[in-house]
XYZ file of C-alpha atoms in Angstrom:
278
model
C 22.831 -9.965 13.624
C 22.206 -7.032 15.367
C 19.899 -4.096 13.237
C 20.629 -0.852 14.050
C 18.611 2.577 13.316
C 20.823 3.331 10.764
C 20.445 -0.155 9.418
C 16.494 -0.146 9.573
C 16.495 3.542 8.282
C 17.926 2.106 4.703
C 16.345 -1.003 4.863
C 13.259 0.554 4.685
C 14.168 2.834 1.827
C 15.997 -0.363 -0.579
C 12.879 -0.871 -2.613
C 15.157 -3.998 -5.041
C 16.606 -4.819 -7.819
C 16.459 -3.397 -11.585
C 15.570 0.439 -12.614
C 12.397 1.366 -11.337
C 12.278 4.470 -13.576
C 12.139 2.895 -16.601
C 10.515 0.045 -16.116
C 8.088 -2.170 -17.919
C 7.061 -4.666 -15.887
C 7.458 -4.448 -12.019
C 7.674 -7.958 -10.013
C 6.434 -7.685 -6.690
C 7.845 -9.749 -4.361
C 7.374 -11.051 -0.537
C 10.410 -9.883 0.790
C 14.274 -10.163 -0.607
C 16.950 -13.239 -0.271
C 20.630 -13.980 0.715
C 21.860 -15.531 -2.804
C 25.438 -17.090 -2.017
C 26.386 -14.502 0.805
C 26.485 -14.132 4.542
C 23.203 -11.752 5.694
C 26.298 -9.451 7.060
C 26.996 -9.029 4.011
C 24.166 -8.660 2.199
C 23.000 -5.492 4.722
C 26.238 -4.179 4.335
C 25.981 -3.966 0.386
C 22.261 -2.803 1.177
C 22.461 -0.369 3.942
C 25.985 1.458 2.226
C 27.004 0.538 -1.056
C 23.927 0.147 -3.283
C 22.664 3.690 -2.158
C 26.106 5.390 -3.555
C 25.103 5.644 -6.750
C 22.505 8.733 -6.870
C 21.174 7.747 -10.659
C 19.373 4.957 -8.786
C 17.794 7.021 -5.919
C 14.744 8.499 -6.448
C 14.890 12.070 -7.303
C 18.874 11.671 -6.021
C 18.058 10.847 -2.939
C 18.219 7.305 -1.264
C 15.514 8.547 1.659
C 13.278 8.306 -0.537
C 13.909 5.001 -2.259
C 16.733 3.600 -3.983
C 18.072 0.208 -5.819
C 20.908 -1.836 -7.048
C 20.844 -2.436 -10.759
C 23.557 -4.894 -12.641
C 24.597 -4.517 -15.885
C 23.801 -6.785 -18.594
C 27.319 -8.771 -19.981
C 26.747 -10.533 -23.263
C 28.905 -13.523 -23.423
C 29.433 -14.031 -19.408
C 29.400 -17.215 -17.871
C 28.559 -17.480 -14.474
C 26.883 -20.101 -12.375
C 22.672 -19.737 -13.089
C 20.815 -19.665 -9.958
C 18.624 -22.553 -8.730
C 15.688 -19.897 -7.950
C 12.789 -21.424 -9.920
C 11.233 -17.772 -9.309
C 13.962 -16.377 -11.421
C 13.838 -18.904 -14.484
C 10.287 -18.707 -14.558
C 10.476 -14.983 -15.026
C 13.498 -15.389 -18.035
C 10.880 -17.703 -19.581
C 8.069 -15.399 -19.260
C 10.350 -12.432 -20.568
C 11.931 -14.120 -23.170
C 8.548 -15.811 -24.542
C 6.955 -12.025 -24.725
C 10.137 -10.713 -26.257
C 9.687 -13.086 -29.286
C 6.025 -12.288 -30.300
C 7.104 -14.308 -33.969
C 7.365 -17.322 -31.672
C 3.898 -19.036 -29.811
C 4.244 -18.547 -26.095
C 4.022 -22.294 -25.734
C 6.936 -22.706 -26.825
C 9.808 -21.113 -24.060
C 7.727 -23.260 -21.391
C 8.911 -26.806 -22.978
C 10.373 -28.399 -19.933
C 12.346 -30.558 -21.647
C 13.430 -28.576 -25.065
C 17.544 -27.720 -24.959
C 17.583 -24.866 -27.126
C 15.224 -23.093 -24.167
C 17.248 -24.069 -21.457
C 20.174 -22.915 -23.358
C 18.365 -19.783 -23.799
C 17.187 -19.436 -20.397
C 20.151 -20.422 -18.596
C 22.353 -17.872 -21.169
C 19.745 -15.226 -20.762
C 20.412 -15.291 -16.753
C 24.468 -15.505 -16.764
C 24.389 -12.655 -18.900
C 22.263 -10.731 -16.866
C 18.533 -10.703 -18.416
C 16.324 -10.289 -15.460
C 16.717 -5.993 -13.820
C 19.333 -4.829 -15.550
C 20.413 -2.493 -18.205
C 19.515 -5.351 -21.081
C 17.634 -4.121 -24.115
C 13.975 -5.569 -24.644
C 11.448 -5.656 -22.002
C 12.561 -3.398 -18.580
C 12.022 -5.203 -15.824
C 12.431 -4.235 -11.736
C 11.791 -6.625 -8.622
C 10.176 -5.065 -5.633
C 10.270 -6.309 -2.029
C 7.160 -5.662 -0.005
C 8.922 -6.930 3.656
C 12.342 -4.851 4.284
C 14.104 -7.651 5.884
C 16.102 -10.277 3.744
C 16.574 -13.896 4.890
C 17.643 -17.036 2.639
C 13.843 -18.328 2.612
C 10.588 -17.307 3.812
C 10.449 -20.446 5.996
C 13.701 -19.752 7.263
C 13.900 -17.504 11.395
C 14.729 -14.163 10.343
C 18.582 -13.730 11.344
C 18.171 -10.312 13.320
C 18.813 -10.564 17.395
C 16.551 -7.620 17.611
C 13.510 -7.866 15.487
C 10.009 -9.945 16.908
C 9.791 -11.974 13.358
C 5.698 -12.294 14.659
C 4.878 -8.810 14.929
C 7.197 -7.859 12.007
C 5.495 -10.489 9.456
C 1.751 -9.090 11.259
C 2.517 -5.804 10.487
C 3.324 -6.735 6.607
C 0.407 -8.863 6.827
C -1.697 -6.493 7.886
C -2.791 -8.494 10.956
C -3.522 -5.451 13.496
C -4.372 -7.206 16.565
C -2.685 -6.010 18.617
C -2.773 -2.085 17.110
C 0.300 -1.386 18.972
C 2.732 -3.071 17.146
C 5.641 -1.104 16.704
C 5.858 -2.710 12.992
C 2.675 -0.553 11.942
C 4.833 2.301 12.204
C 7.618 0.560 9.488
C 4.652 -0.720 6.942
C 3.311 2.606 7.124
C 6.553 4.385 5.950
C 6.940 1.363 3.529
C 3.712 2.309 1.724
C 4.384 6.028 1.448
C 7.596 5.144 -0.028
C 6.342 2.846 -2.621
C 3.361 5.257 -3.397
C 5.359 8.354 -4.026
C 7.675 5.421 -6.530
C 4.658 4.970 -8.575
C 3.619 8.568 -8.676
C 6.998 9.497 -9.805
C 7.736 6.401 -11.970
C 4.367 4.753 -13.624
C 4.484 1.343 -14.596
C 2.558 -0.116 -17.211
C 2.111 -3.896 -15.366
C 2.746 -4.747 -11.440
C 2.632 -8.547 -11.069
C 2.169 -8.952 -7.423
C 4.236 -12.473 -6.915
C 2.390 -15.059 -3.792
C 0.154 -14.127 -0.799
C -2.370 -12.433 -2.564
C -4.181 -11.269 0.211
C -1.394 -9.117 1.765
C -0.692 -7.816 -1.556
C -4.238 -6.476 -2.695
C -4.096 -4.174 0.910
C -0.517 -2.861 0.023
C -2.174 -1.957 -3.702
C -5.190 -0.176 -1.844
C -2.826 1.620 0.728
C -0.925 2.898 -2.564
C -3.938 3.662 -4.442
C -6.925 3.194 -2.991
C -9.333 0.704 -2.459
C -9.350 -1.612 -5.666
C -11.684 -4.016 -7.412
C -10.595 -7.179 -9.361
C -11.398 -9.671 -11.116
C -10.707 -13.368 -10.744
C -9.572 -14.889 -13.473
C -9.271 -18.743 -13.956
C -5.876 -19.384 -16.426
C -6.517 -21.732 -18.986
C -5.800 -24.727 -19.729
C -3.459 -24.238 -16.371
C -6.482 -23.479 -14.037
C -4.465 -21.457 -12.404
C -6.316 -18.515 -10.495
C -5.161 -15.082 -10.726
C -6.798 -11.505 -9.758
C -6.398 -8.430 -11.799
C -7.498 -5.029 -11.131
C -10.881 -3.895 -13.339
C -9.682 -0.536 -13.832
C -6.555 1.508 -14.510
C -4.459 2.502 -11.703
C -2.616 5.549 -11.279
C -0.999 6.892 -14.449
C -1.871 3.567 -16.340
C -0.744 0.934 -14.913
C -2.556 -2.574 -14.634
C -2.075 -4.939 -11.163
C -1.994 -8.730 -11.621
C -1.942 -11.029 -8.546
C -0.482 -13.892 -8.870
C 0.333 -17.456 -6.653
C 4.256 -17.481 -6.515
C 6.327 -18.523 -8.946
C 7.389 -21.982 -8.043
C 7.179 -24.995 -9.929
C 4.910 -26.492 -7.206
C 2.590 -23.401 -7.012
C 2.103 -21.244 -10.553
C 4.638 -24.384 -12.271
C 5.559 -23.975 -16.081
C 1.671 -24.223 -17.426
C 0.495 -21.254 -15.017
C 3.112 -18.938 -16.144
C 2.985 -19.810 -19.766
C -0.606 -18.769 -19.373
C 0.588 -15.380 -17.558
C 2.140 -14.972 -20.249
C -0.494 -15.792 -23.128
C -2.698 -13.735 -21.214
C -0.143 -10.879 -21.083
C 0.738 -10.887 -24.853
C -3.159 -11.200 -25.301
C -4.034 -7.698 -22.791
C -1.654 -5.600 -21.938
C 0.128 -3.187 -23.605
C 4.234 -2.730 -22.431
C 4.993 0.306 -23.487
């Protein structure tokens, strides 16, 4: 497919899924996916219909960042994606929205009533929509959606090396034209979090790309490295507060080969045990 300036002008502005505004927890992705649609399709919805509805630009205006929020439907069926990303995140949600229950228990691979739960919680529409409990938003660093990272990006007119550089922050050479697209991308995403605070970021895989974008937002950062336990699974959280309160976990990605059930559950302990979702 064939981008053009119009195209790349709203691509950079579609910031994901879920309202940003009121948000609790923000989940920062790599970049965004295809689902069950053509990538026609998908830039179509992106580039003209998701930015229609002004309530999800901010300040009313898509230029300076907009997303496409779905609305929660108790009782609908629908087919459950196979994203373990996304059922990782129900069970992570769902085990902090029941602090009567021990955190262990939503991460059972093999208990029923949690898949039941799980698999009802994402028909319905639990994960950045309008559903009561926890508020949750997924942000896409990289502009560009493909069906997987290891996947050639599907555009006839984008250099996929100097585009992933850019968003890696690999400046050799410093005349990529990317630069000039990350650089835009982190204005926009630093006048989101200025105008909509956050009280937890979880930056989601490639860690090292993702503590640059926080320090190009809001400065250079320290963290800590934390070792999850029992999981042993290492994560890095900012010392201090950022911005108007919010706290900055990096994470591996959520897959069950990388973070897997016992890192997450331990996210999630660890969550429950620190931070405060207002």
């Amino acid at each position: 497919m064939y981008l053009t300036e119009e195209h790349i002008h709203s691509l950079l502005s579609f910031i994901g899924y879920g309202d940003v505004s009121k948000a609790q927890i923000i989940f920062l992705g790599n970049e965004g996916g295809l689902g069950d649609r053509s990538v026609e399709d998908n830039i179509a919805s992106i580039c003209f219909t998701y930015k229609e509805n002004v309530n999800h630009c901010v300040h009313g205006d898509w230029t300076k960042g907009y997303w496409k929020q779905d609305q929660w439907k108790p009782g609908r069926e629908v087919r459950v994606p196979r994203s373990p990303f996304l059922r990782l995140c129900s069970r992570m949600i769902l085990a902090l929205e029941h602090p009567d229950q021990p955190i262990h228990s939503w991460f059972q691979q093999a208990d029923h009533n949690v898949i039941q739960d799980v698999k009802r919680f994402l028909m319905e529409g639990g994960l950045f929509t309008d559903r009561p409990g926890i508020q949750t938003a997924l942000l896409d660093w990289r502009p560009l959606p493909r069906k997987r990272e290891a996947d050639p990006l599907p555009y006839d007119n984008i250099n996929q090396k100097s585009y992933i550089d850019a968003f890696n922050f690999f400046d050799r050479p410093n005349n990529n034209p990317y630069i000039e697209w990350r650089t835009k991308r982190l204005s926009l995403f630093q006048d989101l979090m200025k105008s909509y605070p956050v009280p937890l970021i979880l930056g989601i895989g490639n860690i090292p790309a993702k503590k640059r974008m926080v320090d190009g937002i809001w400065g250079e950062q320290i963290y800590e490295e934390i070792t999850l336990q029992p999981s042993g699974k290492k994560i890095a959280i900012s010392k201090n507060i950022i911005g108007d309160n919010t706290r900055v976990i990096l994470t591996p990605f959520f897959g069950y080969e990388h973070m897997g059930y016992s890192g997450v559950k331990d996210l999630a302990q660890y969550i429950s045990d620190h931070i405060e979702l207002r």
